[in-house]
Amino acid sequence: MTSEIQNQEALTANCEKEQLHLSGQIQNIGYMIVADADTLDIVAASDNISGLTGADPQQMLSLSLSAMDWLPESLLIELNSSPGSRAYAFNHYIHKERMHLRSFRAESRIIIEVEPARSEHSFSYAGNNGKFPGSSRDTDWDETDYWNHLLDELMAILPFHRFVLYRFSDDFSGEVVAERAEGGDTQYLGLKFPASDIPAIARQMYYENPSRLIADVNASATDLIGKDEETVNLTWSELRSVSPVHNQYLKNMGVCTSYSIPLMISNRLWGIVSCHHPTALPLDAQFRYEAEQSVRRFCSTYATYLSRRKLAMLRDYDDVLSSLLAQMTLTDDADEANQFFVDALKARYEASHVALRVKDGWYHSDQEDAFSQDLDKIDRKYRQDISDYILHTQSVRDIDGLGDITASQLRGLMTIRVSFERNAPRLYLFRPPEAQITNWAGNPDKNKQAQSGSNVLSPRTSFEKWTQVKGESSMPWSTGDILFAKKVRVSMLNLINQSHGNWS
């Protein structure tokens, strides 16, 4: 490995470690006051605070929040003791200027943020009377209907040029699964982005915040001025300054203003809605709040849809396996029953080969056993693995000790075992290698990107479609495949309990 690549990998690792919440700066679209949560004494203020209060930061440090007669009491009363607790006061007048205020608790601090109202009127979007459509049981919507409707609703609230719905994969790479843009100018639909585009530290911030606004990538940040060397924790701040790497990333995309809202499904970061504009876009805080509420309604409704779909899938799996087991019981011939079992599962999984190990014998979906040595080797390896009852891989050759398995029919593997006992039945389902085409938004290999003169990793400059083809592995095992495997395992346990097929 060259020193240049090593240096670039170190810079990439540093991106993951960047302490975004301790920047000591805010975006210059608003004002910030930081106070002690117990005494309400002001301990820090933004360098631009005189534009709001007429007092400079040093003067503010000698005051208390209780002296701010313009501050609504509700911003303090409605906060609870939990870090991240929030309160809002929209359309509040300060010195005859309409402002939007919010407060939040940050450990031992209470932080007040103030933004000028940026629209001529208060928010009035009626939407669907607080209810996201597609929530009834008899709807015929599929997932794309939900995604597209969410973006349509956000377009009615927010004035951005582009809206994309980005869904995370298990490895935290993601894909744009829905897109809306002025004039139908879609650019990213169907493209994938690597996990490094939204590093772990940034993903964690989405668990803490209902949205994230980057108001202007060309604007300078404003310093926080404090009494001592304390760096204020800005984890829950909407005004928090922007990472230099992400700022450059947006510039490379041709984006000046960015606004993103996390999609939390079952307490998990399922995806993000990202809104882009090519020029600086004044975005009213109340409109952002209403967009957050729209996304919350979507998440609640979509989670219900996913639950119903999963239940329907499980009922279907139960029906399939009940029918399979019923047909197996029609014969008293154990060999015939076991052969029927593997043949049926091969058809269900569209597998290249299925092998069942019962005691010391094999049953194969193909009558001619051309893989006996390979299967014995795979079986010995997996018999020693007690990490889980169901294991899967896209390539057995990636497993230590199985790199010499050459048969293409035995590439992707899912193994199902009923227990970790040595002679317990074990089922092996195989898939062949298959060409997998991934369309990326630009080349995702950041090692190929130059670093800037300031020793900060420079994000890629192109987001044009870049196609990657891999053909050494099988297609991935889907969530449905894994759920069905769990049901198959239950069926195998039932066969043992019934002493059928010579399994007990």
Coordinates of C-alpha atoms in Angstrom, one line a residue:
M1 CA 0.0 0.0 0.0
T2 CA 1.5 3.4 -1.0
S3 CA 2.0 6.2 1.5
E4 CA -0.5 8.3 -0.5
I5 CA -3.3 5.7 -0.2
Q6 CA -2.5 5.3 3.5
N7 CA -2.7 9.0 4.1
Q8 CA -6.0 9.2 2.3
E9 CA -7.4 6.3 4.3
A10 CA -6.3 8.0 7.5
L11 CA -8.1 11.2 6.3
T12 CA -11.3 9.1 5.6
A13 CA -11.1 7.6 9.1
N14 CA -10.7 11.1 10.5
C15 CA -14.0 12.1 8.9
E16 CA -15.7 9.4 11.0
K17 CA -14.1 10.8 14.1
E18 CA -14.9 14.5 13.4
Q19 CA -16.6 16.0 16.4
L20 CA -19.4 17.8 14.6
H21 CA -21.1 18.8 17.9
L22 CA -18.1 20.6 19.3
S23 CA -17.4 23.0 16.5
G24 CA -18.0 26.1 18.6
Q25 CA -19.7 27.8 15.7
I26 CA -23.2 28.3 14.4
Q27 CA -24.6 29.2 10.9
N28 CA -25.2 32.9 10.6
I29 CA -28.9 32.6 9.9
G30 CA -29.8 33.0 13.6
Y31 CA -28.7 33.8 17.1
M32 CA -27.7 31.6 20.1
I33 CA -27.7 32.1 23.8
V34 CA -26.4 29.4 26.2
A35 CA -27.3 29.4 29.9
D36 CA -26.7 27.3 32.9
A37 CA -29.7 25.0 33.4
D38 CA -29.8 25.6 37.1
T39 CA -29.0 29.3 37.6
L40 CA -30.1 30.5 34.1
D41 CA -26.9 32.6 34.0
I42 CA -25.7 33.1 30.4
V43 CA -22.4 31.3 29.8
A44 CA -22.1 31.8 26.0
A45 CA -23.6 33.8 23.2
S46 CA -23.1 34.0 19.4
D47 CA -20.8 36.7 18.1
N48 CA -23.7 38.3 16.2
I49 CA -26.0 38.5 19.3
S50 CA -26.0 42.3 19.3
G51 CA -28.2 42.1 16.2
L52 CA -30.9 40.6 18.4
T53 CA -30.4 42.1 21.9
G54 CA -28.3 45.2 21.2
A55 CA -25.7 43.9 23.7
D56 CA -22.4 42.4 22.6
P57 CA -21.4 38.9 23.7
Q58 CA -19.3 40.1 26.6
Q59 CA -22.2 42.1 27.9
M60 CA -24.5 39.1 27.6
L61 CA -22.2 37.0 29.7
S62 CA -23.0 39.2 32.7
L63 CA -26.7 38.6 32.3
S64 CA -29.3 35.9 33.0
L65 CA -32.0 34.5 30.9
S66 CA -34.5 35.8 33.5
A67 CA -33.4 39.3 32.3
M68 CA -34.5 38.6 28.8
D69 CA -38.0 40.1 29.0
W70 CA -38.7 39.1 25.3
L71 CA -38.1 35.4 26.0
P72 CA -41.4 33.4 26.3
E73 CA -41.5 31.5 29.6
S74 CA -42.9 28.5 27.7
L75 CA -39.4 27.9 26.3
L76 CA -38.2 27.1 29.8
I77 CA -41.3 25.6 31.3
E78 CA -41.9 23.0 28.6
L79 CA -38.3 21.6 28.7
N80 CA -37.9 18.4 30.7
S81 CA -34.6 17.1 32.2
S82 CA -33.6 14.9 29.2
P83 CA -30.8 16.1 26.9
G84 CA -32.4 17.0 23.6
S85 CA -35.8 18.0 25.0
R86 CA -37.2 20.8 22.9
A87 CA -39.7 23.6 22.9
Y88 CA -40.8 26.1 20.2
A89 CA -42.4 29.6 20.0
F90 CA -43.2 30.5 16.4
N91 CA -44.2 34.0 15.2
H92 CA -43.0 35.7 18.4
Y93 CA -42.3 39.4 18.2
I94 CA -39.0 40.8 19.5
H95 CA -38.6 44.6 19.1
K96 CA -41.4 44.6 16.5
E97 CA -39.6 41.9 14.4
R98 CA -41.4 38.5 13.9
M99 CA -39.1 35.7 15.1
H100 CA -39.1 32.0 15.5
L101 CA -37.6 30.7 18.8
R102 CA -36.7 27.3 20.1
S103 CA -35.0 26.0 23.2
F104 CA -33.4 22.7 24.0
R105 CA -31.6 21.1 26.8
A106 CA -27.9 20.1 26.3
E107 CA -26.7 18.3 29.4
S108 CA -26.2 21.0 32.1
R109 CA -27.1 23.8 29.6
I110 CA -30.2 25.3 28.2
I111 CA -29.7 26.7 24.7
I112 CA -31.9 29.3 23.0
E113 CA -31.9 29.7 19.2
V114 CA -33.6 32.6 17.5
E115 CA -34.2 33.0 13.7
P116 CA -36.0 35.8 11.9
A117 CA -39.2 34.7 10.2
R118 CA -38.3 34.3 6.5
S119 CA -41.8 34.3 5.0
E120 CA -44.4 37.0 4.8
H121 CA -47.0 34.8 6.4
S122 CA -47.2 32.2 9.0
F123 CA -47.5 28.5 8.0
S124 CA -51.0 27.6 6.6
Y125 CA -50.5 24.4 4.6
A126 CA -53.6 22.3 5.2
G127 CA -52.3 19.0 3.9
N128 CA -54.4 16.0 4.7
N129 CA -55.8 17.3 8.0
G130 CA -52.9 15.7 9.9
K131 CA -53.4 12.2 8.4
F132 CA -51.1 10.6 5.9
P133 CA -53.1 8.9 3.1
G134 CA -52.7 5.3 2.4
S135 CA -53.2 4.4 6.0
S136 CA -56.4 2.3 5.6
R137 CA -56.3 -1.4 5.5
D138 CA -57.9 -1.7 2.1
T139 CA -55.5 0.6 0.3
D140 CA -53.8 -0.8 -2.8
W141 CA -50.7 1.4 -2.4
D142 CA -47.3 -0.2 -2.8
E143 CA -44.1 1.2 -1.3
T144 CA -43.4 3.6 -4.2
D145 CA -46.8 5.2 -3.7
Y146 CA -45.9 6.0 -0.1
W147 CA -42.5 7.4 -1.1
N148 CA -43.8 9.5 -3.9
H149 CA -46.7 10.9 -2.0
L150 CA -44.3 12.0 0.8
L151 CA -42.1 13.9 -1.6
D152 CA -45.2 15.5 -3.2
E153 CA -46.4 16.6 0.2
L154 CA -43.0 18.1 1.0
M155 CA -42.9 19.9 -2.3
A156 CA -46.2 21.6 -1.3
I157 CA -44.5 22.8 1.9
L158 CA -40.9 23.6 1.0
P159 CA -39.6 25.7 -2.0
F160 CA -36.6 23.5 -3.0
H161 CA -35.6 22.5 -6.5
R162 CA -35.0 18.9 -5.8
F163 CA -36.3 16.3 -3.3
V164 CA -34.8 12.8 -3.0
L165 CA -35.8 9.9 -0.7
Y166 CA -32.7 8.0 0.2
R167 CA -33.1 4.4 1.7
F168 CA -30.3 2.9 3.7
S169 CA -29.1 -0.7 3.2
D170 CA -27.8 -2.9 6.0
D171 CA -24.2 -1.8 5.2
F172 CA -25.3 1.9 5.4
S173 CA -24.8 2.5 1.7
G174 CA -28.0 3.8 0.3
E175 CA -30.2 4.2 -2.8
V176 CA -32.4 7.0 -4.1
V177 CA -35.7 5.2 -4.3
A178 CA -37.9 8.3 -5.1
E179 CA -37.1 11.7 -6.5
R180 CA -39.0 14.9 -7.4
A181 CA -37.6 18.0 -9.1
E182 CA -38.8 21.1 -10.8
G183 CA -39.5 20.4 -14.4
G184 CA -39.1 16.7 -13.9
D185 CA -35.3 17.1 -13.7
T186 CA -34.5 13.8 -12.0
Q187 CA -30.8 13.0 -11.7
Y188 CA -30.3 10.5 -8.9
L189 CA -33.3 8.1 -9.0
G190 CA -32.0 4.5 -8.8
L191 CA -28.4 5.5 -8.0
K192 CA -26.6 4.3 -4.9
F193 CA -24.3 6.2 -2.6
P194 CA -21.6 4.6 -0.5
A195 CA -21.8 4.5 3.3
S196 CA -18.8 6.9 3.6
D197 CA -21.0 9.7 2.1
I198 CA -23.0 9.8 5.4
P199 CA -20.4 8.7 8.0
A200 CA -21.4 7.1 11.3
I201 CA -21.0 10.3 13.3
A202 CA -23.5 12.1 10.9
R203 CA -25.9 9.2 11.0
Q204 CA -25.9 9.3 14.8
M205 CA -26.8 13.0 14.7
Y206 CA -30.0 12.1 12.8
Y207 CA -31.1 10.1 15.8
E208 CA -30.8 13.2 17.9
N209 CA -32.3 15.8 15.6
P210 CA -35.6 16.0 13.7
S211 CA -33.9 17.7 10.7
R212 CA -30.7 19.3 9.5
L213 CA -30.5 22.6 7.6
I214 CA -27.4 23.8 5.8
A215 CA -28.5 27.3 4.8
D216 CA -25.7 28.5 2.5
V217 CA -22.5 26.6 1.7
N218 CA -20.8 29.9 0.8
A219 CA -21.6 31.7 4.1
S220 CA -19.1 32.1 6.9
A221 CA -19.9 30.6 10.3
T222 CA -20.4 32.6 13.5
D223 CA -18.3 32.0 16.6
L224 CA -19.7 31.2 20.1
I225 CA -18.2 33.5 22.7
G226 CA -18.1 31.9 26.2
K227 CA -17.0 32.7 29.7
D228 CA -14.3 30.0 29.9
E229 CA -12.7 27.4 27.7
E230 CA -15.9 25.2 27.7
T231 CA -16.9 24.0 24.3
V232 CA -20.7 24.0 24.1
N233 CA -22.3 20.6 23.1
L234 CA -24.3 21.5 20.0
T235 CA -25.5 18.0 19.3
W236 CA -29.2 19.1 19.3
S237 CA -28.7 22.5 17.7
E238 CA -30.4 23.4 14.4
L239 CA -27.9 26.2 13.9
R240 CA -24.8 24.1 14.4
S241 CA -22.1 24.9 11.8
V242 CA -21.3 22.6 8.9
S243 CA -18.5 20.1 8.5
P244 CA -15.9 21.4 6.0
V245 CA -16.0 18.0 4.2
H246 CA -19.8 18.0 3.8
N247 CA -19.8 21.6 2.8
Q248 CA -17.4 20.8 -0.1
Y249 CA -19.4 17.7 -0.9
L250 CA -22.5 19.8 -1.4
K251 CA -20.6 22.4 -3.5
N252 CA -19.4 19.5 -5.7
M253 CA -23.1 18.5 -6.2
G254 CA -24.0 22.0 -7.2
V255 CA -26.0 22.5 -4.1
C256 CA -26.1 25.8 -2.1
T257 CA -28.9 25.1 0.4
S258 CA -29.6 21.6 1.7
Y259 CA -32.3 20.4 4.1
S260 CA -32.6 16.8 5.3
I261 CA -35.1 15.0 7.5
P262 CA -34.4 11.5 8.9
L263 CA -37.0 8.7 8.4
M264 CA -37.1 6.8 11.6
I265 CA -39.0 3.4 11.2
S266 CA -39.2 1.2 14.3
N267 CA -36.6 3.3 16.1
R268 CA -34.1 2.7 13.2
L269 CA -32.7 5.2 10.7
W270 CA -34.4 3.7 7.7
G271 CA -33.7 6.6 5.3
I272 CA -33.4 10.3 4.7
V273 CA -35.4 12.9 2.7
S274 CA -32.9 15.3 1.3
C275 CA -33.9 18.6 -0.3
H276 CA -31.5 20.6 -2.5
H277 CA -31.5 24.1 -4.0
P278 CA -28.8 25.5 -6.4
T279 CA -28.8 28.9 -4.8
A280 CA -29.1 30.3 -1.3
L281 CA -32.7 29.7 -0.1
P282 CA -34.1 31.4 2.9
L283 CA -36.0 28.7 4.7
D284 CA -38.5 29.6 7.4
A285 CA -38.1 27.7 10.7
Q286 CA -41.9 27.1 11.0
F287 CA -42.0 25.6 7.5
R288 CA -39.2 23.3 8.5
Y289 CA -41.1 22.2 11.6
E290 CA -44.2 21.4 9.6
A291 CA -42.1 19.4 7.1
E292 CA -40.8 17.4 10.1
Q293 CA -44.4 16.7 11.2
S294 CA -45.3 15.5 7.7
V295 CA -42.4 13.1 7.8
R296 CA -43.4 11.8 11.2
R297 CA -46.9 11.1 9.9
F298 CA -45.3 9.3 6.9
C299 CA -43.1 7.2 9.2
S300 CA -46.0 6.1 11.4
T301 CA -48.2 5.2 8.4
Y302 CA -45.3 3.5 6.5
A303 CA -44.3 1.5 9.6
T304 CA -47.9 0.1 9.7
Y305 CA -47.8 -0.7 6.0
L306 CA -44.5 -2.6 6.5
S307 CA -45.9 -4.5 9.5
R308 CA -49.0 -5.5 7.5
R309 CA -46.9 -6.6 4.6
K310 CA -44.7 -8.7 6.8
L311 CA -47.6 -10.4 8.5
A312 CA -49.1 -11.2 5.1
M313 CA -45.8 -12.6 4.0
L314 CA -45.5 -14.8 7.1
R315 CA -49.1 -16.1 6.6
D316 CA -48.2 -17.0 3.0
Y317 CA -45.0 -18.8 4.2
D318 CA -47.1 -20.7 6.8
D319 CA -49.5 -21.8 4.1
V320 CA -46.7 -22.9 1.8
L321 CA -45.0 -24.9 4.5
S322 CA -48.2 -26.4 5.9
S323 CA -49.0 -27.7 2.4
L324 CA -45.5 -29.0 2.0
L325 CA -45.5 -30.9 5.3
A326 CA -49.0 -32.3 4.6
Q327 CA -47.8 -33.8 1.3
M328 CA -44.8 -35.3 3.1
T329 CA -47.0 -37.1 5.5
L330 CA -48.8 -38.8 2.6
T331 CA -45.9 -41.3 2.3
D332 CA -44.4 -43.7 4.8
D333 CA -41.2 -43.8 2.9
A334 CA -38.7 -41.6 4.7
D335 CA -36.4 -41.2 1.7
E336 CA -39.3 -40.2 -0.6
A337 CA -40.5 -37.6 2.0
N338 CA -37.0 -36.1 2.4
Q339 CA -36.5 -36.0 -1.3
F340 CA -39.8 -34.2 -1.8
F341 CA -38.7 -31.7 0.9
V342 CA -35.5 -30.7 -0.8
D343 CA -37.1 -30.6 -4.3
A344 CA -39.9 -28.3 -3.0
L345 CA -37.4 -25.9 -1.3
K346 CA -35.3 -25.7 -4.4
A347 CA -38.3 -24.6 -6.4
R348 CA -39.3 -22.1 -3.7
Y349 CA -35.9 -20.5 -3.4
E350 CA -35.1 -20.8 -7.1
A351 CA -31.9 -22.4 -5.8
S352 CA -29.1 -24.0 -7.9
H353 CA -28.9 -26.9 -5.5
V354 CA -30.4 -28.0 -2.1
A355 CA -28.8 -30.6 0.1
L356 CA -30.2 -32.0 3.3
R357 CA -28.0 -33.8 5.8
V358 CA -30.0 -36.3 8.0
K359 CA -27.9 -38.3 10.3
D360 CA -25.1 -39.7 8.1
G361 CA -26.9 -39.4 4.8
W362 CA -27.5 -36.8 2.1
Y363 CA -30.6 -35.9 0.1
H364 CA -30.0 -33.8 -3.0
S365 CA -32.3 -31.7 -5.2
D366 CA -30.4 -33.2 -8.1
Q367 CA -30.3 -37.0 -8.4
E368 CA -26.7 -37.1 -9.5
D369 CA -24.5 -36.1 -6.6
A370 CA -21.6 -34.3 -8.3
F371 CA -20.7 -32.2 -5.2
S372 CA -20.2 -34.9 -2.5
Q373 CA -16.6 -33.8 -1.6
D374 CA -17.4 -30.1 -1.6
L375 CA -20.6 -30.7 0.4
D376 CA -18.8 -32.7 3.0
K377 CA -16.2 -30.0 3.3
I378 CA -18.9 -27.3 3.7
D379 CA -20.8 -29.4 6.2
R380 CA -17.7 -29.9 8.3
K381 CA -17.0 -26.2 8.3
Y382 CA -20.6 -25.1 9.2
R383 CA -21.1 -27.9 11.7
Q384 CA -18.4 -26.1 13.8
D385 CA -20.1 -22.7 13.6
I386 CA -22.4 -22.3 16.5
S387 CA -22.9 -18.5 16.0
D388 CA -26.5 -18.9 14.8
Y389 CA -29.0 -21.5 13.6
I390 CA -29.4 -19.7 10.2
L391 CA -26.3 -18.4 8.4
H392 CA -26.0 -17.0 4.9
T393 CA -23.3 -15.7 2.5
Q394 CA -23.2 -14.6 -1.1
S395 CA -20.0 -16.6 -1.6
V396 CA -18.8 -19.7 0.2
R397 CA -15.4 -19.0 -1.1
D398 CA -15.2 -16.0 1.2
I399 CA -15.4 -18.3 4.2
D400 CA -12.1 -19.3 5.7
G401 CA -11.1 -22.8 4.5
L402 CA -13.6 -22.9 1.7
G403 CA -11.8 -20.8 -0.9
D404 CA -11.2 -23.8 -3.1
I405 CA -14.9 -24.6 -3.6
T406 CA -15.1 -24.2 -7.4
A407 CA -18.5 -25.5 -8.4
S408 CA -20.6 -22.6 -9.6
Q409 CA -23.8 -24.2 -8.3
L410 CA -22.4 -23.9 -4.8
R411 CA -21.6 -20.2 -4.6
G412 CA -24.2 -18.4 -2.5
L413 CA -25.3 -20.4 0.6
M414 CA -27.9 -20.3 3.3
T415 CA -27.6 -23.0 5.9
I416 CA -30.4 -23.9 8.4
R417 CA -29.9 -26.1 11.4
V418 CA -32.4 -27.1 14.0
S419 CA -29.9 -27.3 16.9
F420 CA -26.1 -27.4 17.5
E421 CA -26.1 -31.1 18.2
R422 CA -23.6 -33.0 16.0
N423 CA -26.2 -35.3 14.3
A424 CA -29.1 -32.7 14.1
P425 CA -30.4 -32.2 10.6
R426 CA -28.8 -29.5 8.5
L427 CA -30.2 -27.9 5.4
Y428 CA -28.0 -26.2 2.7
L429 CA -29.5 -24.0 0.0
F430 CA -27.2 -22.8 -2.8
R431 CA -27.3 -20.1 -5.4
P432 CA -25.1 -19.6 -8.5
P433 CA -22.9 -16.6 -9.1
E434 CA -24.8 -13.9 -10.9
A435 CA -23.8 -10.6 -12.5
Q436 CA -24.8 -7.7 -10.2
I437 CA -24.9 -4.3 -11.6
T438 CA -24.7 -1.3 -9.2
N439 CA -25.3 2.2 -10.5
W440 CA -23.5 4.6 -8.2
A441 CA -23.7 8.4 -8.1
G442 CA -20.1 8.9 -9.1
N443 CA -17.2 6.6 -8.4
P444 CA -17.6 5.8 -4.7
D445 CA -13.9 5.0 -4.2
K446 CA -12.7 8.0 -2.1
N447 CA -9.1 6.7 -2.2
K448 CA -9.0 8.0 -5.7
Q449 CA -9.9 11.5 -4.6
A450 CA -7.2 14.2 -4.1
Q451 CA -6.8 15.9 -0.8
S452 CA -7.1 19.6 -0.5
G453 CA -4.2 21.9 0.5
S454 CA -5.7 22.1 4.0
N455 CA -5.1 18.4 4.5
V456 CA -8.9 17.7 4.5
L457 CA -10.2 14.9 2.4
S458 CA -11.8 16.3 -0.8
P459 CA -15.0 14.6 -1.8
R460 CA -15.5 13.3 -5.3
T461 CA -16.3 16.0 -7.8
S462 CA -18.6 14.0 -10.1
F463 CA -21.9 12.5 -9.3
E464 CA -22.6 11.2 -12.8
K465 CA -23.9 7.7 -13.0
W466 CA -21.0 5.2 -12.6
T467 CA -21.8 1.5 -13.2
Q468 CA -20.0 -1.2 -11.3
V469 CA -20.4 -4.9 -12.4
K470 CA -19.6 -7.8 -10.1
G471 CA -20.1 -11.4 -11.0
E472 CA -18.3 -13.6 -8.5
S473 CA -21.0 -13.8 -5.9
S474 CA -24.7 -14.8 -5.8
M475 CA -27.5 -12.4 -5.5
P476 CA -28.1 -11.3 -1.9
W477 CA -30.4 -13.2 0.4
S478 CA -33.4 -11.0 1.0
T479 CA -35.2 -10.2 4.2
G480 CA -38.0 -12.4 2.8
D481 CA -35.5 -15.3 2.2
I482 CA -34.3 -15.1 5.8
L483 CA -37.9 -14.9 7.2
F484 CA -38.8 -18.0 5.2
A485 CA -35.7 -19.8 6.4
K486 CA -36.9 -19.2 10.0
K487 CA -40.2 -20.8 9.1
V488 CA -38.4 -23.7 7.4
R489 CA -36.5 -24.3 10.6
V490 CA -39.7 -24.4 12.6
S491 CA -41.0 -27.0 10.1
M492 CA -37.8 -29.0 10.5
L493 CA -38.4 -29.0 14.3
N494 CA -42.0 -30.2 13.7
L495 CA -40.7 -33.1 11.6
I496 CA -38.4 -34.2 14.3
N497 CA -41.1 -34.0 16.9
Q498 CA -43.4 -36.1 14.7
S499 CA -40.6 -38.6 14.1
H500 CA -41.2 -38.2 10.4
G501 CA -38.7 -38.6 7.6
N502 CA -36.3 -40.5 9.8
W503 CA -35.2 -37.1 11.3
S504 CA -35.4 -38.0 15.0

